[in-house]
Short mmCIF file of C-alpha atoms and ligand atoms in Angstrom, two decimals:
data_model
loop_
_atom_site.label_atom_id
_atom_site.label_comp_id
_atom_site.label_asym_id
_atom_site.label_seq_id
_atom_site.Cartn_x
_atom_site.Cartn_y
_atom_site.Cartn_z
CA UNK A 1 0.00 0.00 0.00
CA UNK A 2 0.87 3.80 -0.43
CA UNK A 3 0.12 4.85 3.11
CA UNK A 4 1.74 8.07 2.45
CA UNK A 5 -0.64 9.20 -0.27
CA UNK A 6 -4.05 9.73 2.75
CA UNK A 7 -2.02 12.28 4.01
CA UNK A 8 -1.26 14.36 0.65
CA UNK A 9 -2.54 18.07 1.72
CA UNK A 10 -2.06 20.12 -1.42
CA UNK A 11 -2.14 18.16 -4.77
CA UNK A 12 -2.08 19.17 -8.58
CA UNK A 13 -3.83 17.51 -10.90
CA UNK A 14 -2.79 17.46 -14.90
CA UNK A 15 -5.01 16.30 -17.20
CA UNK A 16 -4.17 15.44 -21.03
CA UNK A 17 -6.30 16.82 -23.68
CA UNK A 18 -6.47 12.97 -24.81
CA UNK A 19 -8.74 12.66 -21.38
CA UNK A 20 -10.88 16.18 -22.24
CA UNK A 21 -11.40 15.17 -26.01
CA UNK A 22 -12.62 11.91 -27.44
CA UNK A 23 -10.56 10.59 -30.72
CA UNK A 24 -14.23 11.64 -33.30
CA UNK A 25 -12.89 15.80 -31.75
CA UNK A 26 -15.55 15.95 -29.47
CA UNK A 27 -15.74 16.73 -26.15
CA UNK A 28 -15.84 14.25 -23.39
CA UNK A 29 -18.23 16.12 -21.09
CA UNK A 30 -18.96 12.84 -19.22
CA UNK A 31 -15.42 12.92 -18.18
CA UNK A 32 -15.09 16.11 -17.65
CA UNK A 33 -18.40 16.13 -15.15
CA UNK A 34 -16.36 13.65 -13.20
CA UNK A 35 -13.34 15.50 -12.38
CA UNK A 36 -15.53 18.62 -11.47
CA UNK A 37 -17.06 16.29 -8.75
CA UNK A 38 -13.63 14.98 -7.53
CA UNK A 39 -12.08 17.98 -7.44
CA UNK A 40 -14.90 19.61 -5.80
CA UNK A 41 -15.19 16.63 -3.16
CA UNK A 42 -11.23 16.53 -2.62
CA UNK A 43 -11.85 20.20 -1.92
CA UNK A 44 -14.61 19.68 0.20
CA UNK A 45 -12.77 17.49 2.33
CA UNK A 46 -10.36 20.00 2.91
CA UNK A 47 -7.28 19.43 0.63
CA UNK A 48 -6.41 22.30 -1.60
CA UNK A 49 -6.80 21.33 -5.10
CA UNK A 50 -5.09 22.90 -8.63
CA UNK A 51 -6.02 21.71 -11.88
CA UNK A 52 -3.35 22.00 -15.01
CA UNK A 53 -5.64 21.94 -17.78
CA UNK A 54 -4.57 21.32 -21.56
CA UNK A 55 -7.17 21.25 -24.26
CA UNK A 56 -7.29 24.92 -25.52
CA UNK A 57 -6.53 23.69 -28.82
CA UNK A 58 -8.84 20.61 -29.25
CA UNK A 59 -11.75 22.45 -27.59
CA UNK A 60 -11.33 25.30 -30.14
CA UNK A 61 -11.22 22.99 -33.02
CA UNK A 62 -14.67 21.60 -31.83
CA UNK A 63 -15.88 24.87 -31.37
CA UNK A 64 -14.50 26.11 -35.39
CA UNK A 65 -15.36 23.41 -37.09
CA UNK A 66 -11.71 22.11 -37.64
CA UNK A 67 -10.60 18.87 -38.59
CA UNK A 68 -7.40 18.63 -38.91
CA UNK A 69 -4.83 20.83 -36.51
CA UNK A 70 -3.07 23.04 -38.69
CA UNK A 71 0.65 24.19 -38.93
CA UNK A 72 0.93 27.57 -38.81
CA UNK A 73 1.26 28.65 -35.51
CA UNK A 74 -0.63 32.02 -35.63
CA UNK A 75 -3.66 30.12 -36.36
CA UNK A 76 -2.98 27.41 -33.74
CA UNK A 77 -2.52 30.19 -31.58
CA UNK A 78 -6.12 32.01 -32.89
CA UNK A 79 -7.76 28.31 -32.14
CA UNK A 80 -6.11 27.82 -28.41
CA UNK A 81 -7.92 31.80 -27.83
CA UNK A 82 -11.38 30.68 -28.88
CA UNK A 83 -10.53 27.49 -27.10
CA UNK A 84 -9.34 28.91 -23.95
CA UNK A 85 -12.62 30.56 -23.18
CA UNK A 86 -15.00 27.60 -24.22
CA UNK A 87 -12.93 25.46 -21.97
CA UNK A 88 -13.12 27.38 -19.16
CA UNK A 89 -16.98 28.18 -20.51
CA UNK A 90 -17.67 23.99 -19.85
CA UNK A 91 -15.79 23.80 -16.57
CA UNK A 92 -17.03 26.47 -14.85
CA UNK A 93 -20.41 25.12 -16.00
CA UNK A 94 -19.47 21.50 -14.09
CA UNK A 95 -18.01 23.16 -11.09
CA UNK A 96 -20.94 25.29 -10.67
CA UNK A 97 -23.29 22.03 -10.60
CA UNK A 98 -21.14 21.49 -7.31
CA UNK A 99 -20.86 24.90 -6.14
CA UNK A 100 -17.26 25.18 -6.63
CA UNK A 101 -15.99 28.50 -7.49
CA UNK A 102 -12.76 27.87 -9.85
CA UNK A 103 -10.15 30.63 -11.62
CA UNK A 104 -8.22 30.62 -14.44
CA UNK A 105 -4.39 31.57 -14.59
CA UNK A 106 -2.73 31.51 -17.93
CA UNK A 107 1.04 31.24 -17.30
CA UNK A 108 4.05 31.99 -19.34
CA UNK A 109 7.85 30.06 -18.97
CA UNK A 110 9.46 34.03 -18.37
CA UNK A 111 7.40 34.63 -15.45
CA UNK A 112 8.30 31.83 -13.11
CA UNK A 113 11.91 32.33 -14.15
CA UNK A 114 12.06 35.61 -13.14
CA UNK A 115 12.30 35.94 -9.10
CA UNK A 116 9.65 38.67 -8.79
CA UNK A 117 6.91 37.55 -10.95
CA UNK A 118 7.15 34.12 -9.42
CA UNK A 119 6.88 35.07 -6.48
CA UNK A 120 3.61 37.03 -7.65
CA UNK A 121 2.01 33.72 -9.13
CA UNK A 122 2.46 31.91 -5.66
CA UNK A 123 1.25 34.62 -3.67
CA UNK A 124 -1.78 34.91 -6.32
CA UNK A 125 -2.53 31.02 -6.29
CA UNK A 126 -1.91 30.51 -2.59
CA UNK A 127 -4.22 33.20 -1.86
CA UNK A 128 -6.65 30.78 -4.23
CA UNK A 129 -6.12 28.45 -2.29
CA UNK A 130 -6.56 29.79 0.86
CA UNK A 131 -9.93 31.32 -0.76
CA UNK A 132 -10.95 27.37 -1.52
CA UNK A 133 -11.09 28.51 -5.08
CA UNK A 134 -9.58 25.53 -7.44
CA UNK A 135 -7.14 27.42 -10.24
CA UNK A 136 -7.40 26.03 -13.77
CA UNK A 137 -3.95 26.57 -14.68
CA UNK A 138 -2.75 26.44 -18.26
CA UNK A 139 -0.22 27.56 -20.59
CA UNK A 140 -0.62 31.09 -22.27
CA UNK A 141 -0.89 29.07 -25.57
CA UNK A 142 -2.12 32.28 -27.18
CA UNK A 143 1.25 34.49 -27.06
CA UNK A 144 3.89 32.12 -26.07
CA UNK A 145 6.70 31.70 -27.77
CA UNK A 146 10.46 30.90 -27.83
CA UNK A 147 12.32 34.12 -28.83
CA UNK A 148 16.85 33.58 -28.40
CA UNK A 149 16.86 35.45 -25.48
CA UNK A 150 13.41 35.47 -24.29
CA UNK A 151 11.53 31.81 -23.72
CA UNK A 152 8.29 32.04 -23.09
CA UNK A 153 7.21 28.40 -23.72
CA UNK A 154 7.26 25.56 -21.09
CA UNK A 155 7.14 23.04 -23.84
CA UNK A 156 3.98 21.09 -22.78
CA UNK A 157 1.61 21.11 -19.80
CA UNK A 158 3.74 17.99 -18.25
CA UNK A 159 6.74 20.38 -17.47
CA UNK A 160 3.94 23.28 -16.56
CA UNK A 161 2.56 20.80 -14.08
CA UNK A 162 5.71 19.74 -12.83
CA UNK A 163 6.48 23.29 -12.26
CA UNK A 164 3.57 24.57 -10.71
CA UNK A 165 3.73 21.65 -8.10
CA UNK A 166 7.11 22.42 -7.28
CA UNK A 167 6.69 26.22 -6.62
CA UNK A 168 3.52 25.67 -5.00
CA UNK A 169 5.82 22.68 -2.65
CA UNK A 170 2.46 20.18 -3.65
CA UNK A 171 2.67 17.16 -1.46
CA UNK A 172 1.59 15.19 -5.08
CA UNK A 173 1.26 16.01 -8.56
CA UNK A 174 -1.52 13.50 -10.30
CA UNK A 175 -1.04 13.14 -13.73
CA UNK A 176 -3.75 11.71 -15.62
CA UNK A 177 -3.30 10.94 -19.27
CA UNK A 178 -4.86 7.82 -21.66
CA UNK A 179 -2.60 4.84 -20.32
CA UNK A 180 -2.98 3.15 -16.95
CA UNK A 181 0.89 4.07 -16.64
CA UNK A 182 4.66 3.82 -17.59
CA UNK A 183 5.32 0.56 -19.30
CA UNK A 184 8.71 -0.85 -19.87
CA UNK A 185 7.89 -0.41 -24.12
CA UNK A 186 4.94 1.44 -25.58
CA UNK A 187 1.75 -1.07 -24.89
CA UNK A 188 0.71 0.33 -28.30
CA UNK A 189 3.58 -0.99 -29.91
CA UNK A 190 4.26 -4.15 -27.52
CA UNK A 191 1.10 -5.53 -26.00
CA UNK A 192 3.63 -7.50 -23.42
CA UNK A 193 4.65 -4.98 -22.34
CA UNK A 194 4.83 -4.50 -18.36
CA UNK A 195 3.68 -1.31 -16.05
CA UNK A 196 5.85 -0.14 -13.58
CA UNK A 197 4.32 0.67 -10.26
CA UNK A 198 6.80 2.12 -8.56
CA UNK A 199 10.19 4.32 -9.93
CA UNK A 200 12.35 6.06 -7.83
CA UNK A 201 15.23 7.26 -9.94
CA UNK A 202 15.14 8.32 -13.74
CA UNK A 203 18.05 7.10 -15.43
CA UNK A 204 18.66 6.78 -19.30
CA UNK A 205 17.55 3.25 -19.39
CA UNK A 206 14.03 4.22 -18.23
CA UNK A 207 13.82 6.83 -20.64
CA UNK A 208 14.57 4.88 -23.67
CA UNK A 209 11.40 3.35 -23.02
CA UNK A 210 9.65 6.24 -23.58
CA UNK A 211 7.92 6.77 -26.59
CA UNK A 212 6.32 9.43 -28.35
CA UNK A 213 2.12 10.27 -27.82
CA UNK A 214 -0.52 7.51 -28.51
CA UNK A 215 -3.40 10.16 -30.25
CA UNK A 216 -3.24 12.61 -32.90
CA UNK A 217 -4.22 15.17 -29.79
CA UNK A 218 -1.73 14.27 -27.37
CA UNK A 219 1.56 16.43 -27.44
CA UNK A 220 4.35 15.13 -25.38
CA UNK A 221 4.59 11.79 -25.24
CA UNK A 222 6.05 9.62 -22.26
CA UNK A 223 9.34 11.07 -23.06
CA UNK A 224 8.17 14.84 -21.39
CA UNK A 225 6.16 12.70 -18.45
CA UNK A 226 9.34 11.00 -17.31
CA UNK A 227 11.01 14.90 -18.07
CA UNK A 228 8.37 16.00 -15.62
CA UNK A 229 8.74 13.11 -13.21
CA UNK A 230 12.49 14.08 -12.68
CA UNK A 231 12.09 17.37 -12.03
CA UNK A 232 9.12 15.98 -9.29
CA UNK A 233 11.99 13.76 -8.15
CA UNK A 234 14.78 15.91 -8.05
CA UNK A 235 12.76 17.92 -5.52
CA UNK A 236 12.01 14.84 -3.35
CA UNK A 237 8.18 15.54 -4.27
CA UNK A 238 5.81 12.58 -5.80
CA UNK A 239 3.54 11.92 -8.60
CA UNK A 240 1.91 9.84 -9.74
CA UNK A 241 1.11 8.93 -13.73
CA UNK A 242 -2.42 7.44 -14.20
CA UNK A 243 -5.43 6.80 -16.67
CA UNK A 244 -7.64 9.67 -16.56
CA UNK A 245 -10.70 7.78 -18.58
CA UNK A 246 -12.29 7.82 -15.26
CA UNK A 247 -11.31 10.71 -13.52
CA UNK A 248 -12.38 9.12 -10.21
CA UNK A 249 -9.33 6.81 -10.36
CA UNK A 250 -7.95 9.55 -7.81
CA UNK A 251 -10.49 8.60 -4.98
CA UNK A 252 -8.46 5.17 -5.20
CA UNK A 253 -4.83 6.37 -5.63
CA UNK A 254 -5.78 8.65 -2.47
CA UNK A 255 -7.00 5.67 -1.10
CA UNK A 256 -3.31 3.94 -1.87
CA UNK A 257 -4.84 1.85 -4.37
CA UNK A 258 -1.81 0.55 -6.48
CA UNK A 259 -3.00 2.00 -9.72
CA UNK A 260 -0.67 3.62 -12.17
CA UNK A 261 3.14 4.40 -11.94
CA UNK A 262 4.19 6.17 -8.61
CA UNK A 263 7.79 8.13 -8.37
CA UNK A 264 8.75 9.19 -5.47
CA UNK A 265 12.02 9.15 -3.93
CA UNK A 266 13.16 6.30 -1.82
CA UNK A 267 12.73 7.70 1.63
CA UNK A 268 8.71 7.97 0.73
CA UNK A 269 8.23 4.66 2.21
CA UNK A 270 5.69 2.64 0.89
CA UNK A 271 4.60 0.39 3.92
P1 ADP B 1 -1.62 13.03 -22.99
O1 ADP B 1 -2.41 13.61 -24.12
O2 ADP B 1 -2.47 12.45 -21.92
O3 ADP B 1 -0.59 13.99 -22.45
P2 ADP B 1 0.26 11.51 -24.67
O4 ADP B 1 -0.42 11.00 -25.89
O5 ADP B 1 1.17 12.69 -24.80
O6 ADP B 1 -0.83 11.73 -23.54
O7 ADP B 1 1.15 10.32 -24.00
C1 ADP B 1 0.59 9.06 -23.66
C2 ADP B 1 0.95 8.00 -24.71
O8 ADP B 1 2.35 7.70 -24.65
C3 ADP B 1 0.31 6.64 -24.51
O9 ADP B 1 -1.00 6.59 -25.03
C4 ADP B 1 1.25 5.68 -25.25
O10 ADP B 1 0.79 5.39 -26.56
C5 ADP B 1 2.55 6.47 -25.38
N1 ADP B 1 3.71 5.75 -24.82
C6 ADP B 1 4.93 5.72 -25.40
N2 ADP B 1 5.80 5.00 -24.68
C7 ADP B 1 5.14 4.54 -23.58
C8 ADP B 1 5.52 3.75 -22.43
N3 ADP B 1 6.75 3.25 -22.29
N4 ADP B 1 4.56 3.49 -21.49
C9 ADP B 1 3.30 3.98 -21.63
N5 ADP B 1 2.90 4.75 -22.69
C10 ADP B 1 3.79 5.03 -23.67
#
């Protein structure tokens, strides 16, 4: 068992747009309804909740008319706007059912580097937080963008969550994508292949494992999960990857259910 894991205070929870949107481009409201009510419930009970949310993208695809994702980034960048809103439109919608009151902070890669403006965006979501407001956190996918000597981009919403649970010192960083965890070989590719349940150390071995992303909507890949994973690790924090098809999967891993991949460092015992 995870004993460990009933005490987690403050946890972030990432969720893959492969989770928000089903392959036909639509969106998975039933899934979406269910985090609402675990967040809100995790909430209720008293732990303080943030939500990294991706989907900007796919939701304003749905919301255009657009099939295919298209190349140019000014126009991805036009889509992720109309998105932004409609996403935050639908959850608001679902939190409301439950009488949770969420916000929405759009964060670029510049302002957590800098020491001042960092320090801003943790006063700004611990005072959230202390508000019992959930923050749907996402990337500014509207105006970032890597210049030479001014990155704005955090790459993907693995590294954003990553981030935002270590600034934020989260106890646990839940990160809920469309496989039941890290397998030794893609389980697309190799239907043998194994899950691991627990990793403690990230070494090259584990990621040459890593493959790219299983649907045309997912971005990173398992190769920027285990990225965000060592960063979780190098900080002595722990997270665990998990399937989000059913968002309530984190009622169990709370409960120390051995679902998914867990990585924590070694002195998280495990008894
Ligand atoms: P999300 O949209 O949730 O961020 P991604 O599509 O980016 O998800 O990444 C998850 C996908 O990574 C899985 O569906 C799987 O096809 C692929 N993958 C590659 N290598 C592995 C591995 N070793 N273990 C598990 N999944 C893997």
């Amino acid at each position: 068992m995870r004993e460990f894991l009933k005490e987690v205070q403050r946890i972030v929870v990432k969720i893959g747009t492969s989770s928000l949107i089903y392959p036909n481009g639509n969106i998975n409201l039933a899934g979406i309804d269910q985090l609402a009510f675990v967040l809100t419930d995790l909430r209720n009970q008293g732990k303080e909740v943030v939500l990294v949310s991706s989907g900007a993208v796919g939701v304003g695809m749905n919301k255009l008319h657009i099939g295919q994702r298209p190349a140019e980034i000014p126009k991805q960048q036009a889509i992720a706007a109309v998105g932004q809103a409609e996403l935050m439109n639908i959850y608001n919608q679902r939190f409301s059912t439950y009488s949770q009151q969420t916000a929405q902070v759009l964060l670029t890669r510049d302002i957590v580097e800098y020491p001042e403006s960092r320090k801003n965006v943790i006063n700004t979501l611990e005072e959230l937080l202390f508000m019992e407001v959930i923050p749907i956190i996402n990337e500014n996918d509207t105006v970032a963008v890597d210049e030479l000597d001014h990155l704005t981009k955090f790459g993907d919403n693995d590294q954003l969550s990553a981030i935002v649970a270590q600034i934020l010192k989260a106890d646990l960083l839940i990160m809920l994508s469309d496989i039941d965890g890290f397998y030794s070989e893609n389980p697309a590719v190799n239907p043998q292949a194994e899950r691991y349940t627990r990793i403690t150390e990230i070494d090259e071995n584990l990621m040459a494992q890593a493959g790219g992303s299983g649907s045309s909507f997912g971005t990173g890949g398992m190769h920027s999960k285990l990225k965000a994973a060592k960063r979780i690790l190098a900080n002595e924090q722990a997270m665990i990857l998990a399937n989000g098809r059913k968002p309530s999967i984190i009622f169990d891993l709370l409960a120390g259910k051995e679902y998914g991949t867990l990585f924590a460092p070694e002195q998280l015992e495990e008894d």
